[in-house]
PDB file of C-alpha atoms in Angstrom:
ATOM      1  CA  MET A  18     -14.900  12.683  -9.410  1.00  0.00           C
ATOM      2  CA  ALA A  19     -13.296   9.273  -8.835  1.00  0.00           C
ATOM      3  CA  LYS A  20      -9.536   9.267  -8.567  1.00  0.00           C
ATOM      4  CA  THR A  21      -7.441   7.077 -10.825  1.00  0.00           C
ATOM      5  CA  PRO A  22      -5.122   4.670  -9.005  1.00  0.00           C
ATOM      6  CA  LYS A  23      -1.420   5.287  -9.574  1.00  0.00           C
ATOM      7  CA  TYR A  24      -0.881   2.101 -11.564  1.00  0.00           C
ATOM      8  CA  ALA A  25      -4.253   1.938 -13.326  1.00  0.00           C
ATOM      9  CA  GLY A  26      -3.932   0.203 -16.665  1.00  0.00           C
ATOM     10  CA  ILE A  27      -0.288  -0.804 -16.275  1.00  0.00           C
ATOM     11  CA  ASN A  28       1.603  -3.679 -14.746  1.00  0.00           C
ATOM     12  CA  PRO A  29       3.708  -2.125 -11.950  1.00  0.00           C
ATOM     13  CA  LEU A  30       6.235  -4.952 -12.302  1.00  0.00           C
ATOM     14  CA  GLU A  31       7.082  -3.568 -15.748  1.00  0.00           C
ATOM     15  CA  ARG A  32       8.225  -0.336 -14.076  1.00  0.00           C
ATOM     16  CA  LEU A  33      10.960  -2.065 -12.064  1.00  0.00           C
ATOM     17  CA  HIS A  34      14.549  -1.268 -12.945  1.00  0.00           C
ATOM     18  CA  LYS A  35      16.662  -4.198 -14.097  1.00  0.00           C
ATOM     19  CA  GLY A  36      17.657  -6.207 -11.028  1.00  0.00           C
ATOM     20  CA  GLU A  37      15.523  -4.084  -8.686  1.00  0.00           C
ATOM     21  CA  PRO A  38      14.139  -6.215  -5.855  1.00  0.00           C
ATOM     22  CA  TYR A  39      10.502  -5.918  -4.868  1.00  0.00           C
ATOM     23  CA  PHE A  40       8.220  -7.162  -2.111  1.00  0.00           C
ATOM     24  CA  PHE A  41       4.774  -8.549  -2.854  1.00  0.00           C
ATOM     25  CA  ILE A  42       1.926  -8.730  -0.309  1.00  0.00           C
ATOM     26  CA  ARG A  43      -1.304 -10.591  -1.042  1.00  0.00           C
ATOM     27  CA  ALA A  44      -4.614 -10.193   0.745  1.00  0.00           C
ATOM     28  CA  GLN A  45      -4.622 -13.913   1.544  1.00  0.00           C
ATOM     29  CA  ASP A  46      -1.719 -13.321   3.949  1.00  0.00           C
ATOM     30  CA  ARG A  47      -3.229 -13.030   7.426  1.00  0.00           C
ATOM     31  CA  LEU A  48      -0.659 -10.336   8.286  1.00  0.00           C
ATOM     32  CA  SER A  49      -1.179  -8.237   5.161  1.00  0.00           C
ATOM     33  CA  VAL A  50      -3.741  -5.786   6.574  1.00  0.00           C
ATOM     34  CA  ALA A  51      -1.438  -4.817   9.441  1.00  0.00           C
ATOM     35  CA  ALA A  52       1.555  -4.532   7.094  1.00  0.00           C
ATOM     36  CA  VAL A  53      -0.313  -2.263   4.689  1.00  0.00           C
ATOM     37  CA  ILE A  54      -1.640  -0.087   7.527  1.00  0.00           C
ATOM     38  CA  GLU A  55       1.875   0.235   8.947  1.00  0.00           C
ATOM     39  CA  TYR A  56       3.137   1.410   5.549  1.00  0.00           C
ATOM     40  CA  SER A  57       0.452   4.128   5.564  1.00  0.00           C
ATOM     41  CA  HIS A  58       1.742   5.227   8.997  1.00  0.00           C
ATOM     42  CA  LEU A  59       5.268   5.500   7.589  1.00  0.00           C
ATOM     43  CA  LEU A  60       3.974   7.643   4.741  1.00  0.00           C
ATOM     44  CA  ARG A  61       2.194   9.947   7.221  1.00  0.00           C
ATOM     45  CA  HIS A  62       5.372  10.217   9.314  1.00  0.00           C
ATOM     46  CA  GLU A  63       7.392  11.215   6.262  1.00  0.00           C
ATOM     47  CA  SER A  64       4.648  13.643   5.274  1.00  0.00           C
ATOM     48  CA  VAL A  65       5.050  15.423   8.614  1.00  0.00           C
ATOM     49  CA  ASN A  66       8.830  15.481   8.189  1.00  0.00           C
ATOM     50  CA  SER A  67       8.468  16.932   4.691  1.00  0.00           C
ATOM     51  CA  SER A  68       6.119  19.602   5.970  1.00  0.00           C
ATOM     52  CA  LEU A  69       8.567  20.541   8.741  1.00  0.00           C
ATOM     53  CA  ARG A  70      11.271  20.933   6.081  1.00  0.00           C
ATOM     54  CA  GLY A  71       8.936  23.211   4.119  1.00  0.00           C
ATOM     55  CA  ASP A  72       8.335  20.752   1.279  1.00  0.00           C
ATOM     56  CA  ASN A  73       4.559  21.022   1.259  1.00  0.00           C
ATOM     57  CA  ASP A  74       4.149  19.488  -2.204  1.00  0.00           C
ATOM     58  CA  LEU A  75       5.900  16.312  -1.077  1.00  0.00           C
ATOM     59  CA  SER A  76       3.972  16.372   2.185  1.00  0.00           C
ATOM     60  CA  ASP A  77       0.652  16.570   0.310  1.00  0.00           C
ATOM     61  CA  SER A  78       1.694  13.811  -2.072  1.00  0.00           C
ATOM     62  CA  LEU A  79       2.709  11.501   0.773  1.00  0.00           C
ATOM     63  CA  ASN A  80      -0.566  12.184   2.582  1.00  0.00           C
ATOM     64  CA  LYS A  81      -2.542  11.291  -0.550  1.00  0.00           C
ATOM     65  CA  GLN A  82      -0.515   8.116  -0.919  1.00  0.00           C
ATOM     66  CA  ALA A  83      -1.211   7.249   2.725  1.00  0.00           C
ATOM     67  CA  ASP A  84      -4.938   7.652   2.056  1.00  0.00           C
ATOM     68  CA  GLU A  85      -4.707   5.358  -0.980  1.00  0.00           C
ATOM     69  CA  VAL A  86      -2.738   2.790   0.999  1.00  0.00           C
ATOM     70  CA  LEU A  87      -5.395   2.795   3.729  1.00  0.00           C
ATOM     71  CA  GLU A  88      -8.020   2.185   1.048  1.00  0.00           C
ATOM     72  CA  PHE A  89      -6.030  -0.874  -0.012  1.00  0.00           C
ATOM     73  CA  ALA A  90      -5.863  -2.028   3.596  1.00  0.00           C
ATOM     74  CA  GLN A  91      -9.653  -1.834   3.746  1.00  0.00           C
ATOM     75  CA  ARG A  92      -9.952  -3.770   0.495  1.00  0.00           C
ATOM     76  CA  PHE A  93      -7.621  -6.425   1.913  1.00  0.00           C
ATOM     77  CA  LYS A  94      -9.691  -6.590   5.110  1.00  0.00           C
ATOM     78  CA  ASP A  95     -12.963  -6.844   3.194  1.00  0.00           C
ATOM     79  CA  TRP A  96     -11.538  -9.592   1.004  1.00  0.00           C
ATOM     80  CA  GLN A  97     -10.307 -11.509   4.050  1.00  0.00           C
ATOM     81  CA  GLU A  98     -13.713 -11.275   5.694  1.00  0.00           C
ATOM     82  CA  ASN A  99     -15.402 -12.556   2.539  1.00  0.00           C
ATOM     83  CA  ASN A 100     -12.810 -15.289   1.912  1.00  0.00           C
ATOM     84  CA  SER A 101     -11.827 -16.432   5.377  1.00  0.00           C
ATOM     85  CA  ASP A 102     -11.229 -19.971   4.098  1.00  0.00           C
ATOM     86  CA  LEU A 103      -8.408 -18.646   1.874  1.00  0.00           C
ATOM     87  CA  VAL A 104      -6.677 -16.501   4.516  1.00  0.00           C
ATOM     88  CA  LYS A 105      -3.544 -18.069   5.969  1.00  0.00           C
ATOM     89  CA  TYR A 106      -0.150 -17.373   7.450  1.00  0.00           C
ATOM     90  CA  PRO A 107       2.700 -17.299   4.940  1.00  0.00           C
ATOM     91  CA  ASP A 108       4.145 -20.696   4.105  1.00  0.00           C
TER      92      ASP A 108
END
């Protein structure tokens, strides 16, 4: 059974609190794949920490999120390979 992405059907920007800053990464950014992969590593690290504290539910949730983030990294990479003329360093 296919899993439903966390923000399927909604605009995640609508979930921001008033005045809450956010950071936006696009696949066209040459550095985006590495940034997204690094975020997945941070999630895995926190998953291990949660497990060591005995919070297995949080650990499992963070691991699932890390998997989803890696899927996004692959989508970014695939897009970059198919659209190399649009990939650039940030301006």
